[in-house]
CSV table of C-alpha atoms and ligand atoms in Angstrom, one decimal:
chain,number,residue,atom,x,y,z
H,4,UNK,CA,116.3,-5.8,-126.8
H,5,UNK,CA,119.0,-6.9,-124.4
H,6,UNK,CA,119.5,-10.6,-124.2
H,7,UNK,CA,120.2,-12.2,-120.8
H,8,UNK,CA,120.8,-15.7,-119.2
H,9,UNK,CA,120.7,-16.7,-115.6
H,10,UNK,CA,122.8,-19.6,-114.3
H,11,UNK,CA,121.5,-20.8,-111.0
H,12,UNK,CA,118.1,-19.1,-111.5
H,13,UNK,CA,116.3,-21.1,-108.8
H,14,UNK,CA,118.7,-20.2,-106.0
H,15,UNK,CA,118.8,-17.3,-103.7
H,16,UNK,CA,120.7,-15.0,-106.1
H,17,UNK,CA,118.7,-16.4,-109.0
H,18,UNK,CA,115.4,-15.7,-107.4
H,19,UNK,CA,116.4,-12.1,-106.6
H,20,UNK,CA,117.6,-11.7,-110.2
H,21,UNK,CA,114.4,-13.1,-111.5
H,22,UNK,CA,112.4,-10.7,-109.3
H,23,UNK,CA,114.3,-7.7,-110.7
H,24,UNK,CA,114.0,-8.9,-114.3
H,25,UNK,CA,110.2,-9.2,-113.8
H,26,UNK,CA,109.9,-5.8,-112.1
H,27,UNK,CA,112.0,-4.2,-114.9
H,28,UNK,CA,109.6,-5.4,-117.7
H,29,UNK,CA,110.1,-9.2,-117.8
H,30,UNK,CA,109.6,-10.7,-121.2
H,31,UNK,CA,108.8,-7.4,-122.8
H,32,UNK,CA,112.1,-5.9,-121.8
H,33,UNK,CA,114.5,-8.8,-122.0
H,34,UNK,CA,115.1,-11.6,-124.5
H,35,UNK,CA,115.9,-14.5,-122.1
H,36,UNK,CA,118.2,-17.0,-123.7
H,37,UNK,CA,118.8,-19.5,-120.9
H,38,UNK,CA,117.7,-20.2,-117.3
H,39,UNK,CA,119.3,-23.0,-115.3
H,40,UNK,CA,118.6,-24.7,-112.0
H,41,UNK,CA,118.9,-27.9,-110.1
H,42,UNK,CA,116.2,-30.3,-108.9
H,43,UNK,CA,113.5,-27.7,-108.5
H,44,UNK,CA,112.4,-28.1,-112.1
H,45,UNK,CA,108.8,-26.9,-111.4
H,46,UNK,CA,110.1,-23.6,-110.3
H,47,UNK,CA,112.6,-23.4,-113.1
H,48,UNK,CA,109.8,-24.0,-115.6
H,49,UNK,CA,107.6,-21.4,-114.0
H,50,UNK,CA,110.4,-18.8,-114.3
H,51,UNK,CA,111.1,-19.9,-117.9
H,52,UNK,CA,107.5,-19.4,-118.9
H,53,UNK,CA,107.3,-16.0,-117.1
H,54,UNK,CA,110.3,-14.7,-118.9
H,55,UNK,CA,109.6,-16.5,-122.2
H,56,UNK,CA,113.1,-18.2,-122.1
H,57,UNK,CA,114.4,-20.1,-125.1
H,58,UNK,CA,116.0,-22.9,-123.0
H,59,UNK,CA,115.8,-24.2,-119.5
H,60,UNK,CA,118.5,-26.5,-118.2
H,61,UNK,CA,118.6,-28.6,-115.1
H,62,UNK,CA,122.0,-29.7,-113.8
H,63,UNK,CA,120.6,-33.2,-113.1
H,64,UNK,CA,120.1,-35.7,-116.0
H,65,UNK,CA,117.5,-37.6,-113.9
H,66,UNK,CA,115.4,-34.5,-113.7
H,67,UNK,CA,115.1,-34.2,-117.5
H,68,UNK,CA,111.7,-35.9,-117.9
H,69,UNK,CA,110.2,-33.8,-115.1
H,70,UNK,CA,111.5,-30.6,-116.6
H,71,UNK,CA,110.1,-31.6,-120.0
H,72,UNK,CA,106.7,-32.3,-118.5
H,73,UNK,CA,106.8,-29.0,-116.6
H,74,UNK,CA,107.5,-27.1,-119.9
H,75,UNK,CA,104.9,-29.0,-121.9
H,76,UNK,CA,103.2,-26.8,-124.5
H,77,UNK,CA,105.4,-23.8,-123.8
H,78,UNK,CA,107.7,-24.3,-126.8
H,79,UNK,CA,110.7,-23.8,-124.4
H,80,UNK,CA,113.6,-26.2,-125.0
H,81,UNK,CA,114.7,-28.4,-122.2
H,82,UNK,CA,118.2,-29.9,-121.5
H,83,UNK,CA,120.0,-31.6,-118.6
H,84,UNK,CA,123.4,-32.3,-117.3
H,85,UNK,CA,126.8,-30.8,-117.0
H,86,UNK,CA,127.5,-30.8,-120.7
H,87,UNK,CA,124.2,-29.1,-121.4
H,88,UNK,CA,125.0,-26.4,-118.9
H,89,UNK,CA,128.3,-25.7,-120.6
H,90,UNK,CA,126.7,-25.6,-124.0
H,91,UNK,CA,124.0,-23.3,-122.7
H,92,UNK,CA,126.7,-20.8,-122.0
H,93,UNK,CA,127.6,-20.8,-125.7
H,94,UNK,CA,124.3,-19.2,-126.5
H,95,UNK,CA,125.3,-15.6,-126.9
H,96,UNK,CA,123.7,-13.3,-124.3
H,97,UNK,CA,124.6,-9.6,-123.6
H,98,UNK,CA,124.3,-10.1,-119.8
H,99,UNK,CA,124.8,-13.4,-117.9
H,100,UNK,CA,124.2,-14.0,-114.2
H,101,UNK,CA,126.7,-16.4,-112.7
H,102,UNK,CA,124.6,-17.6,-109.7
H,103,UNK,CA,125.4,-21.2,-109.5
H,104,UNK,CA,127.0,-22.1,-106.1
H,105,UNK,CA,130.5,-23.7,-106.0
H,106,UNK,CA,133.1,-24.5,-108.6
H,107,UNK,CA,130.3,-25.9,-110.9
H,108,UNK,CA,129.9,-22.3,-112.1
H,109,UNK,CA,133.4,-22.2,-113.6
H,110,UNK,CA,132.9,-23.7,-117.0
H,111,UNK,CA,129.7,-21.8,-117.8
H,112,UNK,CA,131.3,-18.5,-116.6
H,113,UNK,CA,134.4,-19.0,-118.8
H,114,UNK,CA,132.3,-19.9,-121.8
H,115,UNK,CA,130.0,-16.9,-121.4
H,116,UNK,CA,133.1,-14.6,-121.2
H,117,UNK,CA,134.6,-16.2,-124.3
H,118,UNK,CA,131.4,-15.1,-126.2
H,119,UNK,CA,132.0,-11.5,-124.9
H,120,UNK,CA,129.1,-11.5,-122.4
H,121,UNK,CA,129.0,-9.1,-119.5
H,122,UNK,CA,129.3,-11.6,-116.6
H,123,UNK,CA,127.5,-10.5,-113.4
H,124,UNK,CA,129.6,-12.5,-111.0
H,125,UNK,CA,127.8,-13.6,-107.8
H,126,UNK,CA,129.7,-16.9,-107.8
H,127,UNK,CA,132.8,-16.1,-105.7
H,128,UNK,CA,134.3,-19.5,-106.2
H,129,UNK,CA,135.2,-18.6,-109.8
H,130,UNK,CA,137.6,-15.9,-108.8
H,131,UNK,CA,139.0,-17.9,-105.8
H,132,UNK,CA,139.6,-20.9,-108.0
H,133,UNK,CA,140.7,-19.4,-111.3
H,134,UNK,CA,141.1,-15.6,-110.7
H,135,UNK,CA,144.0,-14.7,-113.0
H,136,UNK,CA,142.7,-16.9,-115.8
H,137,UNK,CA,139.1,-15.6,-115.5
H,138,UNK,CA,140.3,-12.0,-115.6
H,139,UNK,CA,142.5,-12.7,-118.6
H,140,UNK,CA,139.7,-14.5,-120.4
H,141,UNK,CA,137.5,-11.5,-120.0
H,142,UNK,CA,140.2,-9.1,-121.2
H,143,UNK,CA,141.1,-11.1,-124.2
H,144,UNK,CA,137.5,-11.4,-125.4
H,145,UNK,CA,136.6,-7.8,-124.6
H,146,UNK,CA,134.1,-9.1,-122.0
H,147,UNK,CA,133.4,-7.5,-118.7
H,148,UNK,CA,133.0,-8.9,-115.3
H,149,UNK,CA,130.8,-7.0,-112.8
H,150,UNK,CA,131.0,-8.0,-109.2
H,151,UNK,CA,127.8,-9.0,-107.5
H,152,UNK,CA,129.0,-10.1,-104.1
H,153,UNK,CA,127.8,-7.2,-101.9
H,154,UNK,CA,131.2,-6.3,-100.6
H,155,UNK,CA,132.7,-6.3,-104.1
H,156,UNK,CA,129.9,-4.3,-105.6
H,157,UNK,CA,130.4,-1.9,-102.8
H,158,UNK,CA,134.2,-1.6,-103.5
H,159,UNK,CA,133.5,-1.3,-107.3
H,160,UNK,CA,131.1,1.6,-106.6
H,161,UNK,CA,133.5,3.2,-104.1
H,162,UNK,CA,136.2,3.2,-106.8
H,163,UNK,CA,134.1,4.8,-109.6
H,164,UNK,CA,136.4,7.4,-111.3
H,165,UNK,CA,139.2,6.8,-108.7
H,166,UNK,CA,142.8,6.1,-109.6
H,167,UNK,CA,143.8,2.6,-108.3
H,168,UNK,CA,147.3,4.0,-107.7
H,169,UNK,CA,145.8,6.2,-105.0
H,170,UNK,CA,144.2,3.2,-103.1
H,171,UNK,CA,146.0,2.4,-99.9
H,172,UNK,CA,143.7,-0.3,-98.5
H,173,UNK,CA,140.4,-2.0,-99.0
H,174,UNK,CA,138.2,-3.0,-96.0
H,175,UNK,CA,135.5,-5.6,-96.4
H,176,UNK,CA,133.0,-6.0,-93.6
H,177,UNK,CA,131.7,-9.2,-92.1
H,178,UNK,CA,128.6,-9.7,-89.9
H,179,UNK,CA,130.4,-12.3,-87.9
H,180,UNK,CA,127.8,-14.9,-88.8
H,181,UNK,CA,125.5,-16.9,-86.6
H,182,UNK,CA,128.2,-17.7,-83.9
H,183,UNK,CA,129.9,-14.4,-83.5
H,184,UNK,CA,129.0,-14.2,-79.8
H,185,UNK,CA,129.2,-17.9,-78.9
H,186,UNK,CA,131.9,-19.1,-76.5
H,187,UNK,CA,134.6,-21.1,-78.4
H,188,UNK,CA,133.9,-24.3,-76.4
H,189,UNK,CA,130.3,-24.3,-77.8
H,190,UNK,CA,131.5,-23.9,-81.5
H,191,UNK,CA,132.8,-27.5,-81.7
H,192,UNK,CA,129.2,-28.7,-81.0
H,193,UNK,CA,127.4,-26.3,-83.3
H,194,UNK,CA,124.7,-28.0,-85.4
H,195,UNK,CA,123.9,-27.6,-89.0
H,196,UNK,CA,120.6,-26.0,-88.2
H,197,UNK,CA,122.3,-23.5,-85.9
H,198,UNK,CA,124.9,-22.6,-88.6
H,199,UNK,CA,122.2,-22.2,-91.3
H,200,UNK,CA,120.7,-19.1,-89.9
H,201,UNK,CA,122.2,-15.7,-90.7
H,202,UNK,CA,121.6,-12.7,-88.4
H,203,UNK,CA,121.1,-10.2,-91.3
H,204,UNK,CA,121.1,-11.8,-94.8
H,205,UNK,CA,118.7,-14.4,-96.3
H,206,UNK,CA,121.0,-16.6,-98.5
H,207,UNK,CA,121.5,-20.1,-99.7
H,208,UNK,CA,122.4,-22.7,-97.0
H,209,UNK,CA,126.0,-23.1,-98.1
H,210,UNK,CA,127.0,-19.5,-98.0
H,211,UNK,CA,125.1,-19.0,-94.7
H,212,UNK,CA,127.2,-21.7,-93.1
H,213,UNK,CA,130.3,-20.2,-94.7
H,214,UNK,CA,129.4,-16.9,-93.0
H,215,UNK,CA,129.3,-18.6,-89.6
H,216,UNK,CA,132.7,-20.1,-90.1
H,217,UNK,CA,134.1,-17.0,-91.9
H,218,UNK,CA,135.0,-19.1,-94.9
H,219,UNK,CA,132.7,-16.8,-96.8
H,220,UNK,CA,134.9,-13.8,-95.8
H,221,UNK,CA,138.0,-15.9,-96.5
H,222,UNK,CA,136.8,-16.5,-100.1
H,223,UNK,CA,135.9,-12.8,-100.3
H,224,UNK,CA,139.4,-11.7,-99.3
H,225,UNK,CA,140.8,-13.8,-102.2
H,226,UNK,CA,138.0,-12.5,-104.5
H,227,UNK,CA,139.0,-8.9,-103.6
H,228,UNK,CA,142.7,-9.6,-104.3
H,229,UNK,CA,141.9,-11.2,-107.7
H,230,UNK,CA,139.3,-8.8,-108.9
H,231,UNK,CA,140.8,-5.5,-107.9
H,232,UNK,CA,144.5,-6.5,-108.1
H,233,UNK,CA,145.3,-5.2,-104.6
H,234,UNK,CA,148.0,-6.9,-102.7
H,235,UNK,CA,146.9,-9.1,-99.7
H,236,UNK,CA,148.5,-6.9,-97.1
H,237,UNK,CA,146.2,-4.0,-98.2
H,238,UNK,CA,143.0,-5.9,-97.7
H,239,UNK,CA,141.4,-6.0,-94.3
H,240,UNK,CA,138.3,-7.7,-92.7
H,241,UNK,CA,136.3,-5.7,-90.2
H,242,UNK,CA,133.5,-7.3,-88.1
H,243,UNK,CA,130.4,-5.1,-88.4
H,244,UNK,CA,127.4,-6.8,-86.9
H,245,UNK,CA,124.8,-4.5,-88.4
H,246,UNK,CA,125.8,-5.4,-92.0
H,247,UNK,CA,125.0,-1.9,-93.3
H,248,UNK,CA,128.4,-0.7,-94.3
H,249,UNK,CA,129.5,-3.3,-97.0
H,250,UNK,CA,133.0,-2.1,-97.8
H,251,UNK,CA,135.4,0.8,-97.5
H,252,UNK,CA,138.2,2.0,-99.6
H,253,UNK,CA,141.0,4.0,-98.0
H,254,UNK,CA,143.1,6.4,-100.2
H,255,UNK,CA,146.6,7.8,-99.8
H,256,UNK,CA,145.3,11.2,-98.7
H,257,UNK,CA,143.7,9.6,-95.6
H,258,UNK,CA,140.2,9.8,-96.9
H,259,UNK,CA,137.9,6.8,-97.0
H,260,UNK,CA,134.9,6.1,-99.3
H,261,UNK,CA,132.4,3.5,-98.1
H,262,UNK,CA,129.2,2.0,-99.3
H,263,UNK,CA,126.1,1.6,-97.2
H,264,UNK,CA,122.8,0.0,-97.9
H,265,UNK,CA,120.2,-2.4,-96.6
H,266,UNK,CA,121.3,-6.1,-96.6
H,267,UNK,CA,119.4,-7.0,-99.7
H,268,UNK,CA,121.2,-8.6,-102.6
H,269,UNK,CA,118.8,-7.0,-105.1
H,270,UNK,CA,120.9,-3.8,-104.7
H,271,UNK,CA,124.2,-5.4,-106.0
H,272,UNK,CA,122.3,-7.5,-108.6
H,273,UNK,CA,120.3,-4.5,-109.8
H,274,UNK,CA,123.4,-2.4,-109.9
H,275,UNK,CA,125.1,-5.0,-112.2
H,276,UNK,CA,122.0,-5.4,-114.2
H,277,UNK,CA,121.6,-1.7,-114.9
H,278,UNK,CA,125.3,-0.6,-114.9
H,279,UNK,CA,126.4,2.0,-115.7
H,280,UNK,CA,123.0,3.5,-114.9
H,281,UNK,CA,121.4,3.4,-111.6
H,282,UNK,CA,117.8,2.2,-111.7
H,283,UNK,CA,115.1,2.6,-109.1
H,284,UNK,CA,115.4,-0.6,-107.0
H,285,UNK,CA,113.0,-2.1,-104.6
H,286,UNK,CA,115.3,-2.2,-101.6
H,287,UNK,CA,114.6,-0.7,-98.2
H,288,UNK,CA,116.0,2.8,-97.6
H,289,UNK,CA,118.2,3.2,-94.6
H,290,UNK,CA,117.0,5.3,-91.7
H,291,UNK,CA,120.3,5.9,-90.0
H,292,UNK,CA,118.7,7.9,-87.2
H,293,UNK,CA,116.6,4.9,-86.4
H,294,UNK,CA,119.6,2.6,-86.6
H,295,UNK,CA,121.4,5.0,-84.2
H,296,UNK,CA,124.8,3.5,-84.1
H,297,UNK,CA,127.1,1.3,-86.2
H,298,UNK,CA,129.7,-0.9,-84.5
H,299,UNK,CA,132.9,-2.4,-85.7
H,300,UNK,CA,135.5,-4.7,-84.2
H,301,UNK,CA,138.6,-6.6,-85.4
H,302,UNK,CA,138.0,-10.3,-86.2
H,303,UNK,CA,139.2,-12.8,-83.7
H,304,UNK,CA,142.0,-14.9,-85.4
H,305,UNK,CA,141.4,-17.9,-83.1
H,306,UNK,CA,137.7,-18.0,-83.7
H,307,UNK,CA,138.2,-17.7,-87.5
H,308,UNK,CA,141.2,-19.7,-88.8
H,309,UNK,CA,139.7,-19.5,-92.3
H,310,UNK,CA,141.0,-15.9,-92.6
H,311,UNK,CA,144.5,-17.0,-91.8
H,312,UNK,CA,144.2,-19.8,-94.4
H,313,UNK,CA,143.0,-17.3,-97.0
H,314,UNK,CA,146.0,-15.1,-96.5
H,315,UNK,CA,148.3,-18.1,-96.9
H,316,UNK,CA,146.5,-19.0,-100.1
H,317,UNK,CA,146.9,-15.4,-101.5
H,318,UNK,CA,150.6,-15.5,-100.7
H,319,UNK,CA,151.1,-18.9,-102.4
H,320,UNK,CA,148.9,-18.0,-105.5
H,321,UNK,CA,148.8,-20.4,-108.5
H,322,UNK,CA,146.7,-23.5,-107.7
H,323,UNK,CA,146.3,-22.7,-104.0
H,324,UNK,CA,142.9,-21.1,-104.4
H,325,UNK,CA,141.5,-24.1,-106.3
H,326,UNK,CA,142.7,-26.4,-103.6
H,327,UNK,CA,141.4,-24.1,-100.9
H,328,UNK,CA,137.9,-23.9,-102.5
H,329,UNK,CA,137.7,-27.6,-103.3
H,330,UNK,CA,138.7,-28.6,-99.8
H,331,UNK,CA,136.2,-26.1,-98.3
H,332,UNK,CA,133.4,-27.5,-100.5
H,333,UNK,CA,134.1,-31.1,-99.4
H,334,UNK,CA,134.5,-30.1,-95.7
H,335,UNK,CA,131.2,-28.2,-95.9
H,336,UNK,CA,129.4,-31.2,-97.5
H,337,UNK,CA,130.8,-33.3,-94.6
H,338,UNK,CA,129.6,-30.8,-92.0
H,339,UNK,CA,126.1,-30.6,-93.6
H,340,UNK,CA,125.8,-34.4,-93.7
H,341,UNK,CA,126.9,-34.7,-90.1
H,342,UNK,CA,130.2,-36.4,-90.7
H,343,UNK,CA,132.4,-33.8,-89.1
H,344,UNK,CA,132.0,-31.0,-86.6
H,345,UNK,CA,131.9,-27.3,-87.2
H,346,UNK,CA,135.5,-26.6,-86.2
H,347,UNK,CA,136.8,-29.6,-88.2
H,348,UNK,CA,136.0,-27.8,-91.5
H,349,UNK,CA,139.0,-25.4,-91.1
H,350,UNK,CA,141.2,-28.2,-89.9
H,351,UNK,CA,140.3,-30.3,-93.0
H,352,UNK,CA,141.0,-27.5,-95.4
H,353,UNK,CA,144.3,-26.7,-93.7
H,354,UNK,CA,145.3,-30.4,-93.9
H,355,UNK,CA,144.3,-30.6,-97.6
H,356,UNK,CA,146.4,-27.6,-98.4
H,357,UNK,CA,149.4,-29.1,-96.7
H,358,UNK,CA,148.9,-32.5,-98.4
H,359,UNK,CA,148.5,-31.0,-101.8
H,360,UNK,CA,151.6,-28.8,-101.5
H,361,UNK,CA,153.5,-32.1,-101.1
H,362,UNK,CA,151.9,-33.4,-104.3
H,363,UNK,CA,152.4,-30.5,-106.6
H,364,UNK,CA,154.0,-27.0,-106.8
H,365,UNK,CA,150.9,-25.1,-105.5
H,366,UNK,CA,152.4,-21.7,-106.4
H,367,UNK,CA,152.9,-22.4,-110.1
H,368,UNK,CA,150.5,-20.5,-112.4
H,369,UNK,CA,147.9,-22.7,-114.1
H,370,UNK,CA,147.9,-22.2,-117.8
H,371,UNK,CA,144.4,-23.4,-118.6
H,372,UNK,CA,141.0,-24.0,-117.1
H,373,UNK,CA,141.6,-27.8,-117.6
H,374,UNK,CA,144.7,-27.6,-115.3
H,375,UNK,CA,142.6,-25.9,-112.7
H,376,UNK,CA,139.8,-28.4,-113.0
H,377,UNK,CA,142.3,-31.2,-112.6
H,378,UNK,CA,143.6,-29.6,-109.4
H,379,UNK,CA,140.1,-29.1,-108.2
H,380,UNK,CA,139.4,-32.9,-108.8
H,381,UNK,CA,142.6,-34.0,-107.1
H,382,UNK,CA,142.1,-31.7,-104.1
H,383,UNK,CA,138.5,-33.1,-103.7
H,384,UNK,CA,139.8,-36.6,-103.6
H,385,UNK,CA,142.5,-35.7,-101.0
H,386,UNK,CA,139.9,-33.8,-98.9
H,387,UNK,CA,137.5,-36.7,-98.9
H,388,UNK,CA,140.3,-38.9,-97.4
H,389,UNK,CA,141.1,-36.3,-94.8
H,390,UNK,CA,137.5,-35.8,-93.9
H,391,UNK,CA,137.1,-39.6,-93.5
H,392,UNK,CA,139.9,-39.7,-91.0
H,393,UNK,CA,138.2,-37.0,-88.8
H,394,UNK,CA,134.8,-38.5,-89.2
H,395,UNK,CA,132.7,-38.4,-86.0
H,396,UNK,CA,132.1,-41.8,-84.5
E,413,NAD,P1,121.7,-21.4,-103.7
E,413,NAD,O1,122.1,-22.6,-103.1
E,413,NAD,O2,120.6,-20.7,-103.2
E,413,NAD,O3,121.5,-21.5,-105.3
E,413,NAD,C1,122.4,-22.2,-106.1
E,413,NAD,C2,121.9,-22.3,-107.5
E,413,NAD,O4,122.8,-23.1,-108.3
E,413,NAD,C3,120.5,-23.1,-107.6
E,413,NAD,O5,119.9,-22.7,-108.8
E,413,NAD,C4,121.0,-24.5,-107.8
E,413,NAD,O6,120.1,-25.3,-108.5
E,413,NAD,C5,122.2,-24.3,-108.7
E,413,NAD,N1,123.3,-25.4,-108.5
E,413,NAD,C6,123.7,-25.9,-107.3
E,413,NAD,N2,124.6,-26.8,-107.5
E,413,NAD,C7,124.8,-26.9,-108.9
E,413,NAD,C8,125.7,-27.7,-109.7
E,413,NAD,N3,126.5,-28.6,-109.2
E,413,NAD,N4,125.6,-27.5,-111.1
E,413,NAD,C9,124.7,-26.6,-111.6
E,413,NAD,N5,123.9,-25.8,-110.8
E,413,NAD,C10,123.9,-26.0,-109.5
E,413,NAD,O7,123.0,-20.4,-103.7
E,413,NAD,P2,123.1,-18.8,-103.6
E,413,NAD,O8,123.1,-18.4,-102.2
E,413,NAD,O9,122.1,-18.2,-104.5
E,413,NAD,O10,124.6,-18.5,-104.1
E,413,NAD,C11,125.0,-18.6,-105.4
E,413,NAD,C12,126.4,-18.1,-105.6
E,413,NAD,O11,126.3,-16.7,-105.2
E,413,NAD,C13,127.4,-18.7,-104.6
E,413,NAD,O12,128.6,-18.8,-105.2
E,413,NAD,C14,127.4,-17.7,-103.4
E,413,NAD,O13,128.6,-17.7,-102.7
E,413,NAD,C15,127.2,-16.4,-104.2
E,413,NAD,N6,126.7,-15.3,-103.4
E,413,NAD,C16,125.4,-15.5,-102.8
E,413,NAD,C17,124.9,-14.5,-102.0
E,413,NAD,C18,123.5,-14.6,-101.5
E,413,NAD,O14,123.0,-13.6,-100.9
E,413,NAD,N7,122.8,-15.7,-101.6
E,413,NAD,C19,125.6,-13.3,-101.8
E,413,NAD,C20,126.9,-13.2,-102.4
E,413,NAD,C21,127.4,-14.2,-103.2
E,414,MG,MG1,129.5,-11.1,-99.6
């Protein structure tokens, strides 16, 4: 029986993963080692009981008593805190979903790879922050990373049995997010509620706001560069409001192979879960005649400074991705809590990158995860200071 663990089981990606696991036989088909979540311990315990998990971990130590109570009589172990999350990744599993949001997914992901697990990587921050090291860790332990971000799953599928040397360019699509048709003047006053609705995808709040600012696509540009090893000048972003074409690969003979599907993460998750097989998945089938037309346009560089910053980060390499991601997480927190405006996020990230490049050689290659975590910590401190200076009065 295949053993599995799901990190971030109670989130949007985690719930979709849980749904597929249950549909594909649940506790009868999988040996569930670990499920993790945050404050929603009642839901975490429900999932753990349904899948007969061995261990449930909440990220918050103050939630431990509630988790224990919710698991009473089940025989499922409970644990809490950062250290417990890291140790949970040491429990060997054949397949591990990395579905925690943010850089908090880094340590569990690295540890799962070090045990040779197949890592289904939804968490894009891992590749942005520590791409070369993550890929090297997988390689040196004979472990595999399968991309779960929809664009990257689409690229992966478009490249099946293709020679990377024949790849001329990769195009990832972007819906344009909640504000794609808003006038620029209005963007500065965009509220958290307005930024938290996505035209096509139902996702966690953070990635939804990142879609409106295009920081999500900025992270995905870097993710594409790190995972597929394609140089930045060969990776393009195309705004595609219908979100039905997820990515395209262009080859040197002029042909392009693209991937289409309904905007439902259960496709990419299910693909990674069943790879190299294709299982029957419960996603809507496209009726292209009913859709009628697909539209595309180039992204507006003024509206979306995050894309320019991502290109600068890829050119710099080294620690730049860790700084970029950390600053973005802090700026996003500040926007969500009403301390800065929507457009201030990109300005804060840019300023943090500039500040950190004066503090260290951003382009030097980090030799260890600890070095990256140290950069992440320093960049967060710098970003908090920069956010405070911009704070709305
Ligand atoms: P979410 O906010 O819905 O869920 C996040 C999960 O991580 C929850 O289980 C939460 O409890 C847990 N978590 C949050 N902070 C944590 C911390 N500090 N330590 C430990 N656990 C923590 O997020 P999501 O939308 O499911 O996204 C998860 C990841 O997948 C993100 O990296 C996101 O960019 C990526 N992703 C998501 C989608 C999507 O459709 N939701 C698509 C592509 C990629
Ligand atoms: Mg995506």
